[in-house]
Amino acid sequence: MWSIKNKLSTRLMNICIASLCKAKQLEKAEGLIVDGIRIGVQPDVVTYNTVIAAYCRVVGIDPGYSILHRMKEAGINPDVITYNSLIAGATRYCMLSRCLDLFDEMLEMSILPDIWSYNTLMHCFFKLRKPDEAYRVFQDIILKDISLHPATFNILMNGLCKNGYTENALMLFRSLKRHGFTPQLVTYNILIHGLCKSGRGKTAKEFLNELVEAGHIPNAITYTTVMKCCFRCRQFEEGLKIFAEMRRKGYTYDAFAYCTVASMLLKTGRMNEANEYLGYIITNGFDLDTVSFNNIINLYCKEGQLDNAYKLLYEAEKKGLESDKYTHTILIDGLCRTGNFKEAQQHLDCMSMMGFDSNLVALNSFINGLCKAGHLDHALWMFESMDAKDSFTYSTIVHGLCKAGRFRAASKLLLSCVRGGMRILKSNKCVVISGLRSSGFSHEARKVQSKIRLAKILHY
DNA sequence: GTAGGGTTAG
């Protein structure tokens, strides 16, 4: 009688622990185990597995390990699920050697790895951009005749796409289908994403049709993937059509899609529409996070409404949201655009005091603002004093020099940019060459042209 | 335990 009661209590405790873990209240969950033991309710392997999985997911693998030790001390043997959770934790934090150690430990304890142990290990190799090793894990699964899970193919296809083997993923998909494999919606989404990223938007859209024909209903993930693809290919209206469809079908339940669209609109100078959508998420009670706020602050900065931008920052902080490096970079850019360099400099100094890394983007914004306001010498001084420069830095200063008619100086910097292996803007090159020509340096213009060509070949 | 998506500069 007592033993049945005890088992029931353990089961009840496990349910409570699972719900605490779901709510990320891990210390409370651990406390419940201690309390349970005190009143005679013994935790079992499920109890510990639940807590280990939650720690690995939420905090990290080390606390997961310490629960494993406590579990062993309590005389409860870990099983394949315990180890799978730890392997998943190690994969989450890209700790390959821990994954492999766990695999060995499992085998030493005569716990047989299952399909999820292999799936996760394969995923770990892919995440670390080791597709050959990942594929070897897949071959191992086949060799050991372990029955596959649909997710195995998804992980394999996703890994291939992310590692630049979209074509192979596509071939695999087709060959699997010929062998009677039924792709899931996830499978289609993976492939569509891979195709979009590798610039094959047209094939991606064919798959969108195919998945519908196969009886699947596209979800929010499918839509955002294709929408983003349209924006990347500068098919703005088509992307906006997809967004409208998402809204109609109720897939815009959070601020994500709105922010994706708004940032595209801001970048392309469509301020009114950006204003409309960002206004919509403010007034319609969407749960706004730091990134959403950053988008709105960026809108205000772009419109020169710095007061509103700061007011919003204050509001976000009052809500308990922390500003990040984007927030401050956006504000510095806004200050520079309005010619407020003194405050921008103060904000920049403040950023390093707040512990943000040196910020190349903010410095580029600064140089851009200085050039636009005609403070070219200040911009050049800043340019010279920078430790790291990228193609943005060069294109900004080259543009500034050309605007001031200093084409020879501009051509020198353009050349050092391309010699450093960085890409240059076509517009930059054209302005420098035509500027040199029109100011009587045709010979130099030709020389610069051939030097750029040579540098590009050398870096190819 | 497998898929997507938002924020900064030329």
PDB file of C-alpha atoms in Angstrom, chain A residues 306-433:
ATOM      1  CA  LEU A 306      16.029  63.249 -31.207  1.00  0.00           C
ATOM      2  CA  ASP A 307      13.860  64.400 -28.300  1.00  0.00           C
ATOM      3  CA  ASN A 308      11.289  61.742 -29.062  1.00  0.00           C
ATOM      4  CA  ALA A 309      14.053  59.173 -29.463  1.00  0.00           C
ATOM      5  CA  TYR A 310      15.425  59.924 -25.991  1.00  0.00           C
ATOM      6  CA  LYS A 311      11.928  59.989 -24.518  1.00  0.00           C
ATOM      7  CA  LEU A 312      11.338  56.522 -25.898  1.00  0.00           C
ATOM      8  CA  LEU A 313      14.648  55.268 -24.551  1.00  0.00           C
ATOM      9  CA  TYR A 314      13.604  56.513 -21.138  1.00  0.00           C
ATOM     10  CA  GLU A 315      10.259  54.728 -21.460  1.00  0.00           C
ATOM     11  CA  ALA A 316      11.944  51.476 -22.473  1.00  0.00           C
ATOM     12  CA  GLU A 317      14.258  51.678 -19.488  1.00  0.00           C
ATOM     13  CA  LYS A 318      11.316  52.386 -17.201  1.00  0.00           C
ATOM     14  CA  LYS A 319       9.783  49.163 -18.490  1.00  0.00           C
ATOM     15  CA  GLY A 320      12.914  47.349 -17.367  1.00  0.00           C
ATOM     16  CA  LEU A 321      14.366  46.834 -20.835  1.00  0.00           C
ATOM     17  CA  GLU A 322      18.091  47.218 -21.219  1.00  0.00           C
ATOM     18  CA  SER A 323      19.486  49.268 -24.052  1.00  0.00           C
ATOM     19  CA  ASP A 324      22.109  47.531 -26.159  1.00  0.00           C
ATOM     20  CA  LYS A 325      24.889  48.488 -28.537  1.00  0.00           C
ATOM     21  CA  TYR A 326      22.370  48.965 -31.339  1.00  0.00           C
ATOM     22  CA  THR A 327      20.372  51.468 -29.283  1.00  0.00           C
ATOM     23  CA  HIS A 328      23.439  53.602 -28.652  1.00  0.00           C
ATOM     24  CA  THR A 329      24.750  53.328 -32.198  1.00  0.00           C
ATOM     25  CA  ILE A 330      21.359  54.427 -33.536  1.00  0.00           C
ATOM     26  CA  LEU A 331      21.385  57.420 -31.179  1.00  0.00           C
ATOM     27  CA  ILE A 332      24.959  58.379 -32.092  1.00  0.00           C
ATOM     28  CA  ASP A 333      24.028  58.189 -35.751  1.00  0.00           C
ATOM     29  CA  GLY A 334      20.969  60.348 -35.071  1.00  0.00           C
ATOM     30  CA  LEU A 335      23.048  62.938 -33.217  1.00  0.00           C
ATOM     31  CA  CYS A 336      25.606  63.047 -36.053  1.00  0.00           C
ATOM     32  CA  ARG A 337      22.897  63.413 -38.675  1.00  0.00           C
ATOM     33  CA  THR A 338      21.577  66.448 -36.850  1.00  0.00           C
ATOM     34  CA  GLY A 339      25.074  67.907 -36.540  1.00  0.00           C
ATOM     35  CA  ASN A 340      25.259  67.435 -32.797  1.00  0.00           C
ATOM     36  CA  PHE A 341      28.832  66.143 -32.776  1.00  0.00           C
ATOM     37  CA  LYS A 342      29.685  67.199 -29.251  1.00  0.00           C
ATOM     38  CA  GLU A 343      26.884  65.166 -27.752  1.00  0.00           C
ATOM     39  CA  ALA A 344      27.615  62.318 -30.174  1.00  0.00           C
ATOM     40  CA  GLN A 345      31.213  62.248 -28.908  1.00  0.00           C
ATOM     41  CA  GLN A 346      29.996  62.229 -25.321  1.00  0.00           C
ATOM     42  CA  HIS A 347      27.645  59.378 -26.115  1.00  0.00           C
ATOM     43  CA  LEU A 348      30.481  57.481 -27.798  1.00  0.00           C
ATOM     44  CA  ASP A 349      32.696  57.920 -24.725  1.00  0.00           C
ATOM     45  CA  CYS A 350      29.780  56.870 -22.588  1.00  0.00           C
ATOM     46  CA  MET A 351      29.432  53.655 -24.583  1.00  0.00           C
ATOM     47  CA  SER A 352      32.947  52.548 -23.775  1.00  0.00           C
ATOM     48  CA  MET A 353      32.366  53.470 -20.134  1.00  0.00           C
ATOM     49  CA  MET A 354      29.274  51.251 -20.164  1.00  0.00           C
ATOM     50  CA  GLY A 355      31.495  48.401 -21.281  1.00  0.00           C
ATOM     51  CA  PHE A 356      30.451  48.142 -24.929  1.00  0.00           C
ATOM     52  CA  ASP A 357      33.226  47.086 -27.280  1.00  0.00           C
ATOM     53  CA  SER A 358      34.781  49.608 -29.584  1.00  0.00           C
ATOM     54  CA  ASN A 359      32.128  50.286 -32.112  1.00  0.00           C
ATOM     55  CA  LEU A 360      33.161  50.518 -35.738  1.00  0.00           C
ATOM     56  CA  VAL A 361      29.620  51.257 -36.914  1.00  0.00           C
ATOM     57  CA  ALA A 362      29.289  54.252 -34.575  1.00  0.00           C
ATOM     58  CA  LEU A 363      32.648  55.601 -35.728  1.00  0.00           C
ATOM     59  CA  ASN A 364      31.592  55.166 -39.349  1.00  0.00           C
ATOM     60  CA  SER A 365      28.407  57.064 -38.579  1.00  0.00           C
ATOM     61  CA  PHE A 366      30.490  59.788 -37.005  1.00  0.00           C
ATOM     62  CA  ILE A 367      32.711  60.123 -40.067  1.00  0.00           C
ATOM     63  CA  ASN A 368      29.657  60.140 -42.300  1.00  0.00           C
ATOM     64  CA  GLY A 369      28.037  62.898 -40.256  1.00  0.00           C
ATOM     65  CA  LEU A 370      31.219  64.977 -40.256  1.00  0.00           C
ATOM     66  CA  CYS A 371      31.608  64.632 -44.039  1.00  0.00           C
ATOM     67  CA  LYS A 372      27.983  65.549 -44.651  1.00  0.00           C
ATOM     68  CA  ALA A 373      28.301  68.631 -42.439  1.00  0.00           C
ATOM     69  CA  GLY A 374      31.436  69.681 -44.338  1.00  0.00           C
ATOM     70  CA  HIS A 375      33.905  69.000 -41.482  1.00  0.00           C
ATOM     71  CA  LEU A 376      36.171  67.013 -43.761  1.00  0.00           C
ATOM     72  CA  ASP A 377      39.397  67.662 -41.835  1.00  0.00           C
ATOM     73  CA  HIS A 378      37.841  66.482 -38.599  1.00  0.00           C
ATOM     74  CA  ALA A 379      36.594  63.391 -40.468  1.00  0.00           C
ATOM     75  CA  LEU A 380      40.062  62.729 -41.890  1.00  0.00           C
ATOM     76  CA  TRP A 381      41.644  63.108 -38.474  1.00  0.00           C
ATOM     77  CA  MET A 382      39.168  60.594 -37.074  1.00  0.00           C
ATOM     78  CA  PHE A 383      39.778  58.258 -40.008  1.00  0.00           C
ATOM     79  CA  GLU A 384      43.528  58.307 -39.392  1.00  0.00           C
ATOM     80  CA  SER A 385      43.114  57.633 -35.697  1.00  0.00           C
ATOM     81  CA  MET A 386      40.958  54.545 -36.180  1.00  0.00           C
ATOM     82  CA  ASP A 387      42.577  51.174 -35.401  1.00  0.00           C
ATOM     83  CA  ALA A 388      40.175  49.156 -37.509  1.00  0.00           C
ATOM     84  CA  LYS A 389      38.473  50.236 -40.695  1.00  0.00           C
ATOM     85  CA  ASP A 390      36.116  48.443 -43.015  1.00  0.00           C
ATOM     86  CA  SER A 391      34.680  49.070 -46.462  1.00  0.00           C
ATOM     87  CA  PHE A 392      32.058  51.414 -44.963  1.00  0.00           C
ATOM     88  CA  THR A 393      34.786  53.569 -43.428  1.00  0.00           C
ATOM     89  CA  TYR A 394      36.595  53.861 -46.751  1.00  0.00           C
ATOM     90  CA  SER A 395      33.530  54.470 -48.892  1.00  0.00           C
ATOM     91  CA  THR A 396      32.330  57.206 -46.532  1.00  0.00           C
ATOM     92  CA  ILE A 397      35.609  59.084 -46.505  1.00  0.00           C
ATOM     93  CA  VAL A 398      36.149  58.593 -50.252  1.00  0.00           C
ATOM     94  CA  HIS A 399      32.700  60.027 -50.839  1.00  0.00           C
ATOM     95  CA  GLY A 400      33.502  62.989 -48.575  1.00  0.00           C
ATOM     96  CA  LEU A 401      36.803  63.690 -50.330  1.00  0.00           C
ATOM     97  CA  CYS A 402      35.161  63.576 -53.757  1.00  0.00           C
ATOM     98  CA  LYS A 403      32.442  65.960 -52.627  1.00  0.00           C
ATOM     99  CA  ALA A 404      35.206  68.390 -51.653  1.00  0.00           C
ATOM    100  CA  GLY A 405      36.910  67.897 -55.038  1.00  0.00           C
ATOM    101  CA  ARG A 406      39.942  66.151 -53.509  1.00  0.00           C
ATOM    102  CA  PHE A 407      40.009  63.340 -56.081  1.00  0.00           C
ATOM    103  CA  ARG A 408      43.696  62.432 -55.807  1.00  0.00           C
ATOM    104  CA  ALA A 409      43.426  61.855 -52.052  1.00  0.00           C
ATOM    105  CA  ALA A 410      40.207  59.930 -52.672  1.00  0.00           C
ATOM    106  CA  SER A 411      41.858  57.702 -55.271  1.00  0.00           C
ATOM    107  CA  LYS A 412      44.695  56.838 -52.871  1.00  0.00           C
ATOM    108  CA  LEU A 413      42.250  55.697 -50.198  1.00  0.00           C
ATOM    109  CA  LEU A 414      40.144  53.816 -52.732  1.00  0.00           C
ATOM    110  CA  LEU A 415      43.259  51.897 -53.750  1.00  0.00           C
ATOM    111  CA  SER A 416      44.312  51.091 -50.206  1.00  0.00           C
ATOM    112  CA  CYS A 417      40.781  49.815 -49.581  1.00  0.00           C
ATOM    113  CA  VAL A 418      40.795  47.468 -52.548  1.00  0.00           C
ATOM    114  CA  ARG A 419      44.382  46.388 -51.785  1.00  0.00           C
ATOM    115  CA  GLY A 420      43.247  45.489 -48.284  1.00  0.00           C
ATOM    116  CA  GLY A 421      40.887  42.986 -49.901  1.00  0.00           C
ATOM    117  CA  MET A 422      37.765  44.995 -49.091  1.00  0.00           C
ATOM    118  CA  ARG A 423      35.039  45.555 -51.595  1.00  0.00           C
ATOM    119  CA  ILE A 424      34.534  49.027 -53.025  1.00  0.00           C
ATOM    120  CA  LEU A 425      31.372  50.713 -54.172  1.00  0.00           C
ATOM    121  CA  LYS A 426      30.937  51.019 -57.885  1.00  0.00           C
ATOM    122  CA  SER A 427      29.615  54.544 -57.358  1.00  0.00           C
ATOM    123  CA  ASN A 428      32.788  55.450 -55.423  1.00  0.00           C
ATOM    124  CA  LYS A 429      34.979  54.201 -58.246  1.00  0.00           C
ATOM    125  CA  CYS A 430      32.999  56.055 -60.913  1.00  0.00           C
ATOM    126  CA  VAL A 431      33.076  59.361 -59.040  1.00  0.00           C
ATOM    127  CA  VAL A 432      36.829  59.102 -58.378  1.00  0.00           C
ATOM    128  CA  ILE A 433      37.671  58.244 -62.012  1.00  0.00           C
TER     129      ILE A 433
END
